[in-house]
Amino acid sequence: MTTFHHKPVFAVIAATSLLLFAGCTVGPKYRPPAAPAPVAPNYKESTVNFQDAEDWKVASPQDAALRGKWWEIFNDPDLNALEEELDINNQNIKEYFQNFMEARALVAEARSQYWPTVTVSPSWSRSQSSGNLTNSTQANTGRISTLMSLPIDVSWTPDFWGKIRNQVREYQYGAQVSAADLEVERLTEQASLAQYYFEIRGQDALQKILNDTVAADQKALDLTQGLYDAGIDDYISVVQARTTLQSVQAAAINIGVARAQYEHAIAVLLGKLATDFSLPVKPILTAPPPIPVGVPAQLLERRPDVAAAERTLAEANAIIGIGYGAFFPTVTLSASGGFESSSFQNWFSWPSRFWSIGPSISQTIFNGGLYRAELHQYSATYNADLAAYRQTALAAFQQVEDYLAAVRIYSQEIQREQEAVKSAEEYLNLEMVRYETGVDPYLYVITAQTTVLSDQETLATLQIEQMVAAVNLIEALGGGWDRSQLPTTSQVSKKPSAGDYKLQH
């Protein structure tokens, strides 16, 4: 008769519990890196530092930063409607959202390791052993036997060294990276839509300029034809006027290429077939409104790409902790029990029970320096991510300064170009009078017409570029986002609803 002594079992459990409560997290503690800190109170290229600059100005640094629907600052109802539609139907945004949901699922997978694994494997078998096993130790030699079993196995690996905790942190930080990437993609798509929209409005304005020029050149051709028919002018003036008209007509047709491509690009952003989408013609060119840029010290908190780079660094730090955890033994607590019987009547009776319990420890003694090499790999990855984070911060300041300078300088150039257009129009009017009175040949009129058209096209192009630069500036400032909108580790760890993972068709 075998006697089971329970005191050693309870001693093992007690010792294990003490180890569990004394468990520690190995690896370096994460500290957010110091980002490049600007000393200047304002951006270098801000109009705050160019008090003599005319026309466009940034809003006061004390004004509230852009929040939420940043495109509404342009006060364009059509743009507002398109941006709202984009946020719902853009396929790239949907893709990045599902990537975020996948990252949240990985957090749940990692957290599941905190709990024991319980399995049940009921079985039924009926067998007959050989009757010629005379020297066999098997029971029921030559007889039919039935076995019904209901075992329940419990296995648990306590997180003594924080390996699981570091894995959970890794996936939590990874989910935060994914959330920031989603906001980067959302801002990119929103900015692209605004840029294409202002490009189309600019193409419409250029189309109007060319259409008006075609009408004016047609009148000039009619005039030269009439003077030639009356014997006042020679035929070469008619040919010159006709050539000028035909060249402008060709240019007016060419405008349609760029407009069509921008329209098709907007359709894709809205999740629509280019075949089924069109945007009405509106030849509108306006100056961008004053944009609240805030102060340089706020920039890194407003950029989702900077937040993603910093969370990537935190994720890399957690992976280093996992690497340190590999050097420590793995302790597994296992228990099994259940019922076995040869008849259904006695299957769940108390004498049919069986059980076993016991811990196991696994420790790698030698693996050729694998763990040390992996730790070096993780450390190098962390250092690379640190450099990438700082580079992202530097690029953020560069982009803001670039587009501040662009919008400000474009505004000054536009003022001069507007004056040039007025002067060119005056020159054309004077030259037409001189031609009609026979003082100058028609070639001088063509020169004046070409100057007017060139200046008008340059002005329209500058106005388009200024609006696009204004959108780029808002994008460089982070749009209406700030770091407070990044979900916390607790939020990415919450269980989503089942509907969030419903297959879409």
Coordinates of C-alpha atoms in Angstrom, one line a residue:
M1 CA 0.0 0.0 0.0
T2 CA 1.4 3.4 -1.0
T3 CA 0.9 6.4 1.2
F4 CA 0.9 10.0 -0.2
H5 CA 2.3 12.7 2.0
H6 CA 0.7 16.1 1.2
K7 CA 3.1 18.3 3.3
P8 CA 5.9 18.3 0.6
V9 CA 3.3 19.3 -2.0
F10 CA 2.0 22.2 0.1
A11 CA 5.6 23.2 0.8
V12 CA 6.3 23.4 -3.0
I13 CA 3.2 25.5 -3.5
A14 CA 4.1 27.9 -0.7
A15 CA 7.6 28.3 -1.9
T16 CA 6.4 28.9 -5.5
S17 CA 4.0 31.6 -4.2
L18 CA 6.8 33.3 -2.4
L19 CA 8.9 33.3 -5.6
L20 CA 5.9 34.6 -7.5
F21 CA 5.3 37.6 -5.2
A22 CA 9.0 38.3 -5.1
G23 CA 9.2 38.2 -8.9
C24 CA 11.0 41.0 -10.6
T25 CA 11.1 42.6 -14.1
V26 CA 14.6 42.3 -15.6
G27 CA 16.0 44.7 -18.2
P28 CA 16.5 48.4 -18.5
K29 CA 13.8 50.8 -17.2
Y30 CA 12.4 52.9 -20.0
R31 CA 13.0 56.6 -19.9
P32 CA 11.6 58.8 -22.8
P33 CA 14.6 60.2 -24.7
A34 CA 15.4 63.9 -24.6
A35 CA 14.3 65.5 -27.9
P36 CA 16.0 68.4 -29.6
A37 CA 14.8 71.4 -27.6
P38 CA 14.5 74.7 -29.4
V39 CA 15.7 77.8 -27.7
A40 CA 14.0 80.4 -29.9
P41 CA 10.6 81.6 -28.7
N42 CA 9.2 81.6 -32.3
Y43 CA 9.9 79.8 -35.5
K44 CA 12.7 81.4 -37.5
E45 CA 10.7 81.8 -40.7
S46 CA 7.5 83.0 -38.9
T47 CA 6.2 86.4 -40.0
V48 CA 6.6 87.3 -36.3
N49 CA 10.3 87.7 -37.1
F50 CA 9.5 89.6 -40.4
Q51 CA 7.5 92.6 -39.2
D52 CA 8.1 94.4 -42.5
A53 CA 6.7 91.5 -44.5
E54 CA 3.5 92.5 -46.4
D55 CA 0.3 90.6 -46.9
W56 CA 0.1 87.1 -45.4
K57 CA 0.7 86.7 -41.6
V58 CA 0.7 83.8 -39.2
A59 CA -1.7 84.0 -36.3
S60 CA -0.3 85.2 -33.0
P61 CA 1.7 82.5 -31.2
Q62 CA -0.7 82.8 -28.3
D63 CA -3.7 81.9 -30.4
A64 CA -5.1 78.4 -29.9
A65 CA -3.5 75.7 -32.1
L66 CA -5.6 74.0 -34.7
R67 CA -7.9 71.3 -33.3
G68 CA -9.9 68.5 -35.0
K69 CA -11.2 69.5 -38.4
W70 CA -8.3 71.8 -39.4
W71 CA -9.5 72.2 -43.0
E72 CA -12.4 74.3 -41.9
I73 CA -9.9 77.2 -41.4
F74 CA -10.1 77.6 -45.2
N75 CA -13.9 78.3 -45.0
D76 CA -14.7 76.3 -48.1
P77 CA -18.0 74.3 -47.8
D78 CA -17.0 72.0 -50.8
L79 CA -13.7 71.1 -49.2
N80 CA -15.4 70.5 -45.9
A81 CA -17.8 68.0 -47.4
L82 CA -15.1 66.2 -49.3
E83 CA -13.0 65.8 -46.1
E84 CA -15.9 64.4 -44.2
E85 CA -16.5 61.8 -46.9
L86 CA -12.8 60.9 -47.0
D87 CA -12.7 60.1 -43.3
I88 CA -15.5 57.6 -43.8
N89 CA -14.6 56.0 -47.1
N90 CA -10.8 56.3 -47.6
Q91 CA -9.4 52.7 -48.0
N92 CA -5.9 53.5 -46.8
I93 CA -7.3 54.9 -43.5
K94 CA -9.4 51.7 -43.2
E95 CA -6.3 49.6 -43.7
Y96 CA -4.4 51.4 -41.0
F97 CA -7.4 51.1 -38.7
Q98 CA -7.5 47.4 -39.1
N99 CA -3.7 47.3 -38.5
F100 CA -4.4 49.0 -35.2
M101 CA -7.1 46.5 -34.3
E102 CA -4.7 43.7 -35.1
A103 CA -2.1 45.3 -32.8
R104 CA -4.8 45.4 -30.0
A105 CA -5.5 41.7 -30.5
L106 CA -1.8 41.0 -30.1
V107 CA -1.9 42.8 -26.7
A108 CA -4.8 40.4 -25.7
E109 CA -2.7 37.4 -26.9
A110 CA 0.2 38.5 -24.8
R111 CA -1.9 39.1 -21.7
S112 CA -3.4 35.6 -21.9
Q113 CA 0.0 34.3 -20.8
Y114 CA -0.7 35.6 -17.3
W115 CA -3.3 32.9 -16.8
P116 CA -3.1 29.1 -16.5
T117 CA -3.9 26.9 -19.5
V118 CA -6.6 24.4 -18.8
T119 CA -7.3 21.6 -21.2
V120 CA -9.8 18.7 -21.1
S121 CA -9.5 15.7 -23.3
P122 CA -12.2 13.1 -22.7
S123 CA -11.7 9.7 -24.5
W124 CA -13.3 6.3 -24.9
S125 CA -11.6 3.2 -26.1
R126 CA -12.5 -0.5 -26.3
S127 CA -9.7 -3.0 -27.1
Q128 CA -8.8 -6.7 -26.8
S129 CA -5.3 -7.8 -26.0
S130 CA -3.6 -10.9 -27.4
G131 CA -4.3 -14.1 -25.6
N132 CA -0.8 -15.4 -26.3
L133 CA 0.9 -12.9 -24.1
T134 CA 1.5 -15.4 -21.4
N135 CA 4.5 -13.6 -20.0
S136 CA 3.0 -10.1 -20.4
T137 CA 2.4 -7.8 -17.5
Q138 CA -0.7 -6.4 -19.2
A139 CA -4.0 -6.9 -17.4
N140 CA -6.9 -8.8 -19.0
T141 CA -4.7 -10.8 -21.3
G142 CA -6.8 -12.1 -24.1
R143 CA -9.9 -10.2 -22.9
I144 CA -11.8 -7.2 -24.1
S145 CA -11.4 -4.1 -22.0
T146 CA -13.2 -0.7 -22.0
L147 CA -11.6 2.6 -20.8
M148 CA -13.5 5.9 -20.3
S149 CA -11.3 8.8 -19.3
L150 CA -12.0 12.5 -18.5
P151 CA -8.6 14.1 -17.7
I152 CA -8.2 17.8 -16.9
D153 CA -4.7 19.3 -17.2
V154 CA -3.7 22.7 -15.8
S155 CA -0.4 24.3 -16.7
W156 CA 0.9 27.6 -15.6
T157 CA 4.2 29.4 -16.1
P158 CA 4.5 32.2 -13.4
D159 CA 6.1 35.4 -14.7
F160 CA 9.0 35.4 -12.2
W161 CA 11.4 37.4 -14.3
G162 CA 9.0 39.8 -16.0
K163 CA 9.3 38.1 -19.5
I164 CA 5.6 38.0 -20.0
R165 CA 5.2 41.5 -18.6
N166 CA 7.8 42.8 -21.1
Q167 CA 6.0 41.0 -23.9
V168 CA 2.8 42.7 -22.9
R169 CA 4.5 46.0 -22.8
E170 CA 6.0 45.4 -26.2
Y171 CA 2.6 44.8 -27.7
Q172 CA 1.0 47.7 -25.8
Y173 CA 3.7 50.0 -27.2
G174 CA 3.3 48.5 -30.6
A175 CA -0.4 49.2 -30.5
Q176 CA 0.3 52.8 -29.6
V177 CA 2.7 52.9 -32.6
S178 CA -0.1 51.6 -34.8
A179 CA -2.5 54.2 -33.4
A180 CA 0.0 57.0 -34.2
D181 CA 0.6 55.5 -37.6
L182 CA -3.1 55.6 -38.2
E183 CA -3.2 59.3 -37.4
V184 CA -0.2 59.9 -39.7
E185 CA -2.0 58.2 -42.5
R186 CA -5.2 60.0 -41.8
L187 CA -3.5 63.4 -41.8
T188 CA -1.6 62.5 -45.0
E189 CA -4.8 61.6 -46.8
Q190 CA -6.6 64.7 -45.6
A191 CA -3.7 66.9 -46.7
S192 CA -3.5 65.2 -50.1
L193 CA -7.2 65.8 -50.6
A194 CA -6.9 69.5 -49.7
Q195 CA -3.9 69.9 -52.0
Y196 CA -5.6 68.2 -54.9
Y197 CA -8.7 70.3 -54.3
F198 CA -6.8 73.6 -54.4
E199 CA -4.9 72.4 -57.5
I200 CA -8.2 71.8 -59.3
R201 CA -9.5 75.2 -58.3
G202 CA -6.2 76.6 -59.6
Q203 CA -6.5 74.7 -62.9
D204 CA -10.0 76.1 -63.2
A205 CA -8.6 79.6 -62.7
L206 CA -5.9 79.0 -65.3
Q207 CA -8.6 77.6 -67.7
K208 CA -10.6 80.8 -67.3
I209 CA -7.5 82.9 -68.0
L210 CA -6.8 81.0 -71.1
N211 CA -10.4 81.1 -72.2
D212 CA -10.5 84.8 -71.8
T213 CA -7.2 85.1 -73.7
V214 CA -8.7 83.0 -76.5
A215 CA -11.7 85.4 -76.7
A216 CA -9.4 88.4 -76.7
D217 CA -7.1 86.9 -79.3
Q218 CA -10.1 86.0 -81.5
K219 CA -11.2 89.7 -81.4
A220 CA -7.6 90.7 -82.3
L221 CA -7.7 88.3 -85.3
D222 CA -11.0 89.7 -86.4
L223 CA -9.6 93.2 -86.2
T224 CA -6.5 92.4 -88.2
Q225 CA -8.6 90.5 -90.8
G226 CA -10.9 93.6 -91.1
L227 CA -7.9 95.9 -91.5
Y228 CA -6.4 93.6 -94.1
D229 CA -9.7 93.4 -96.0
A230 CA -9.9 97.2 -95.9
G231 CA -6.4 97.4 -97.3
I232 CA -5.0 99.2 -94.3
D233 CA -2.8 96.3 -92.9
D234 CA -0.8 93.6 -94.6
Y235 CA -1.5 89.8 -94.6
I236 CA 1.4 89.0 -92.3
S237 CA -0.5 90.7 -89.4
V238 CA -3.4 88.3 -90.0
V239 CA -1.1 85.3 -90.0
Q240 CA 0.6 86.5 -86.8
A241 CA -2.8 87.0 -85.0
R242 CA -4.0 83.6 -86.2
T243 CA -0.9 81.9 -84.9
T244 CA -1.2 83.5 -81.5
L245 CA -4.8 82.5 -81.2
Q246 CA -4.1 78.9 -82.2
S247 CA -1.2 78.6 -79.7
V248 CA -3.4 79.8 -76.8
Q249 CA -6.2 77.5 -77.9
A250 CA -3.8 74.5 -77.7
A251 CA -2.7 75.7 -74.2
A252 CA -6.3 76.0 -73.1
I253 CA -7.0 72.4 -74.1
N254 CA -3.9 71.2 -72.4
I255 CA -5.1 72.4 -69.0
G256 CA -7.7 69.6 -69.0
V257 CA -5.0 67.0 -68.6
A258 CA -3.8 68.1 -65.1
R259 CA -7.4 68.8 -63.9
A260 CA -8.6 65.4 -64.9
Q261 CA -5.7 63.7 -63.1
Y262 CA -6.3 65.7 -59.9
E263 CA -10.0 64.9 -60.1
H264 CA -9.3 61.2 -60.5
A265 CA -6.9 61.3 -57.5
I266 CA -9.6 62.8 -55.3
A267 CA -12.0 60.0 -56.4
V268 CA -9.5 57.4 -55.2
L269 CA -9.1 59.3 -51.9
L270 CA -12.8 59.2 -51.4
G271 CA -13.0 55.4 -52.1
K272 CA -14.8 56.0 -55.4
L273 CA -14.3 54.9 -58.9
A274 CA -12.7 57.7 -61.0
T275 CA -15.3 56.8 -63.7
D276 CA -18.2 57.8 -61.4
F277 CA -16.7 61.0 -59.9
S278 CA -16.6 64.6 -61.0
L279 CA -16.1 68.0 -59.4
P280 CA -17.9 71.1 -60.7
V281 CA -15.7 73.8 -62.3
K282 CA -15.1 76.8 -59.9
P283 CA -12.3 79.2 -60.9
I284 CA -11.5 80.4 -57.4
L285 CA -8.1 81.5 -56.1
T286 CA -7.8 82.9 -52.7
A287 CA -5.0 83.7 -50.2
P288 CA -4.6 81.3 -47.3
P289 CA -5.9 82.5 -43.9
P290 CA -3.6 83.3 -41.0
I291 CA -2.6 79.9 -39.5
P292 CA -2.0 79.5 -35.8
V293 CA 1.4 77.8 -35.7
G294 CA 2.0 78.1 -31.9
V295 CA 5.5 78.0 -30.5
P296 CA 8.4 75.6 -31.4
A297 CA 8.3 74.0 -27.9
Q298 CA 4.8 72.6 -28.7
L299 CA 5.6 71.0 -32.1
L300 CA 6.8 67.6 -31.0
E301 CA 3.6 67.1 -29.0
R302 CA 1.5 67.8 -32.1
R303 CA 3.1 65.4 -34.5
P304 CA 1.8 61.8 -34.7
D305 CA 4.9 60.6 -36.5
V306 CA 7.1 61.9 -33.6
A307 CA 4.8 60.0 -31.2
A308 CA 5.1 56.9 -33.3
A309 CA 8.9 57.1 -33.3
E310 CA 9.0 57.6 -29.5
R311 CA 6.6 54.6 -28.9
T312 CA 8.7 52.5 -31.2
L313 CA 11.7 53.3 -28.9
A314 CA 9.6 52.2 -25.9
E315 CA 8.7 49.0 -27.7
A316 CA 12.4 48.3 -28.5
N317 CA 13.2 48.8 -24.8
A318 CA 10.6 46.2 -23.8
I319 CA 12.2 43.7 -26.2
I320 CA 15.5 44.2 -24.5
G321 CA 13.8 43.2 -21.2
I322 CA 12.6 40.0 -23.0
G323 CA 16.2 39.3 -24.0
Y324 CA 17.4 39.6 -20.4
G325 CA 14.6 37.3 -19.3
A326 CA 15.9 34.5 -21.6
F327 CA 18.9 34.1 -19.2
F328 CA 16.7 33.0 -16.3
P329 CA 15.0 29.6 -15.8
T330 CA 11.5 28.9 -16.8
V331 CA 9.3 27.5 -14.0
T332 CA 6.1 25.6 -14.9
L333 CA 3.5 24.5 -12.5
S334 CA 1.5 21.5 -13.8
A335 CA -1.5 19.6 -12.4
S336 CA -3.8 17.0 -13.8
G337 CA -6.7 15.0 -12.6
G338 CA -10.0 13.5 -13.6
F339 CA -11.9 10.2 -13.7
E340 CA -11.2 6.9 -15.3
S341 CA -13.4 3.8 -15.4
S342 CA -14.2 0.8 -17.4
S343 CA -18.0 1.3 -17.0
F344 CA -20.2 4.3 -17.4
Q345 CA -21.9 3.6 -14.1
N346 CA -18.7 4.1 -12.1
W347 CA -17.1 6.7 -14.4
F348 CA -17.7 9.7 -12.1
S349 CA -17.6 7.8 -8.8
W350 CA -15.0 9.0 -6.2
P351 CA -12.8 5.9 -6.4
S352 CA -12.4 6.5 -10.2
R353 CA -10.5 9.7 -9.6
F354 CA -6.8 10.2 -10.4
W355 CA -4.5 13.2 -10.0
S356 CA -0.9 14.4 -10.1
I357 CA 0.8 17.7 -9.4
G358 CA 4.4 19.0 -9.6
P359 CA 6.5 21.9 -10.8
S360 CA 9.2 21.7 -13.5
I361 CA 12.2 24.0 -14.2
S362 CA 13.9 24.4 -17.5
Q363 CA 17.2 26.2 -18.0
T364 CA 19.4 26.4 -21.0
I365 CA 23.0 25.5 -20.0
F366 CA 24.7 26.2 -23.3
N367 CA 23.6 27.5 -26.7
G368 CA 26.7 28.9 -28.2
G369 CA 26.1 32.5 -27.0
L370 CA 22.7 32.8 -28.7
Y371 CA 21.0 34.8 -25.9
R372 CA 24.0 37.2 -25.6
A373 CA 24.0 37.8 -29.4
E374 CA 20.2 38.4 -29.4
L375 CA 20.6 40.9 -26.5
H376 CA 23.2 42.7 -28.6
Q377 CA 20.8 42.7 -31.5
Y378 CA 18.0 44.2 -29.4
S379 CA 20.3 46.9 -28.0
A380 CA 21.5 47.9 -31.5
T381 CA 17.8 48.1 -32.6
Y382 CA 17.1 50.4 -29.7
N383 CA 20.0 52.6 -30.5
A384 CA 18.9 52.8 -34.2
D385 CA 15.3 53.6 -33.1
L386 CA 16.7 56.4 -30.9
A387 CA 18.5 57.9 -33.8
A388 CA 15.4 57.6 -35.9
Y389 CA 13.3 59.3 -33.3
R390 CA 15.7 62.3 -33.1
Q391 CA 15.9 62.4 -36.9
T392 CA 12.1 62.5 -37.0
A393 CA 12.1 65.4 -34.6
L394 CA 14.7 67.3 -36.6
A395 CA 12.7 66.8 -39.8
A396 CA 9.6 68.1 -38.1
F397 CA 11.2 71.4 -37.4
Q398 CA 12.7 71.6 -40.9
Q399 CA 9.3 71.0 -42.5
V400 CA 7.6 73.7 -40.5
E401 CA 10.3 76.2 -41.3
D402 CA 10.3 75.2 -45.0
Y403 CA 6.6 75.8 -45.4
L404 CA 6.5 78.9 -43.2
A405 CA 9.1 80.4 -45.5
A406 CA 7.3 79.2 -48.6
V407 CA 3.9 80.7 -47.7
R408 CA 5.5 84.0 -46.6
I409 CA 7.7 84.4 -49.6
Y410 CA 4.9 83.4 -52.0
S411 CA 2.7 86.1 -50.6
Q412 CA 5.4 88.7 -51.3
E413 CA 6.0 87.4 -54.8
I414 CA 2.3 87.4 -55.5
Q415 CA 2.0 91.0 -54.6
R416 CA 4.8 91.9 -57.1
E417 CA 3.2 89.6 -59.7
Q418 CA -0.2 91.3 -59.3
E419 CA 1.5 94.6 -60.0
A420 CA 3.2 93.1 -63.0
V421 CA -0.1 91.9 -64.4
K422 CA -1.6 95.4 -64.1
S423 CA 1.4 96.9 -65.9
A424 CA 1.3 94.3 -68.6
E425 CA -2.4 94.9 -69.2
E426 CA -1.7 98.6 -69.4
Y427 CA 1.1 98.0 -71.9
L428 CA -1.2 95.9 -74.1
N429 CA -3.9 98.5 -74.1
L430 CA -1.4 101.2 -75.1
E431 CA 0.1 99.0 -77.8
M432 CA -3.4 98.2 -79.2
V433 CA -4.0 101.9 -79.6
R434 CA -0.7 102.4 -81.4
Y435 CA -1.4 99.4 -83.7
E436 CA -4.9 100.6 -84.5
T437 CA -3.6 104.1 -85.4
G438 CA -0.8 102.6 -87.5
V439 CA 2.1 103.6 -85.4
D440 CA 3.4 100.1 -84.5
P441 CA 3.2 96.8 -86.4
Y442 CA 1.1 93.9 -85.1
L443 CA 4.2 92.1 -83.9
Y444 CA 4.4 94.6 -81.0
V445 CA 0.8 93.7 -80.0
I446 CA 1.8 90.0 -80.0
T447 CA 4.6 90.8 -77.6
A448 CA 2.3 92.6 -75.3
Q449 CA -0.3 89.8 -75.4
T450 CA 2.3 87.2 -74.6
T451 CA 3.6 89.3 -71.7
V452 CA 0.0 89.6 -70.2
L453 CA -0.7 85.9 -70.6
S454 CA 2.7 84.9 -69.1
D455 CA 2.2 87.2 -66.1
Q456 CA -1.4 86.0 -65.5
E457 CA -0.3 82.4 -65.6
T458 CA 2.6 83.0 -63.3
L459 CA 0.3 84.8 -60.8
A460 CA -2.2 81.9 -60.9
T461 CA 0.5 79.4 -60.4
L462 CA 2.0 81.3 -57.5
Q463 CA -1.4 81.4 -55.8
I464 CA -1.9 77.7 -56.3
E465 CA 1.6 77.0 -54.8
Q466 CA 0.8 79.2 -51.9
M467 CA -2.4 77.4 -51.0
V468 CA -0.6 74.0 -51.3
A469 CA 2.2 75.3 -49.2
A470 CA -0.3 76.4 -46.6
V471 CA -1.8 72.9 -46.5
N472 CA 1.7 71.5 -46.2
L473 CA 2.4 73.8 -43.3
I474 CA -0.7 72.6 -41.5
E475 CA 0.3 69.0 -42.1
A476 CA 3.9 69.8 -40.8
L477 CA 2.3 71.2 -37.6
G478 CA 0.4 67.9 -37.1
G479 CA -3.0 69.1 -38.3
G480 CA -5.4 69.1 -35.4
W481 CA -3.7 66.3 -33.5
D482 CA -1.8 66.3 -30.2
R483 CA -0.3 63.6 -28.0
S484 CA -3.2 63.7 -25.6
Q485 CA -5.2 61.9 -28.3
L486 CA -2.8 58.9 -28.3
P487 CA -4.5 55.9 -26.6
T488 CA -2.9 54.9 -23.3
T489 CA -1.6 51.4 -22.6
S490 CA -4.7 50.7 -20.6
Q491 CA -7.0 51.8 -23.4
V492 CA -5.2 49.6 -26.0
S493 CA -5.5 46.7 -23.6
K494 CA -9.3 46.9 -23.2
K495 CA -11.3 44.2 -24.8
P496 CA -12.9 45.5 -28.1
S497 CA -16.4 44.5 -29.1
A498 CA -16.8 41.5 -31.3
G499 CA -18.2 43.7 -34.0
D500 CA -14.9 45.4 -34.5
Y501 CA -13.5 42.1 -35.8
K502 CA -16.4 41.1 -38.0
L503 CA -15.3 40.0 -41.5
Q504 CA -16.2 42.5 -44.2
H505 CA -17.3 41.7 -47.6

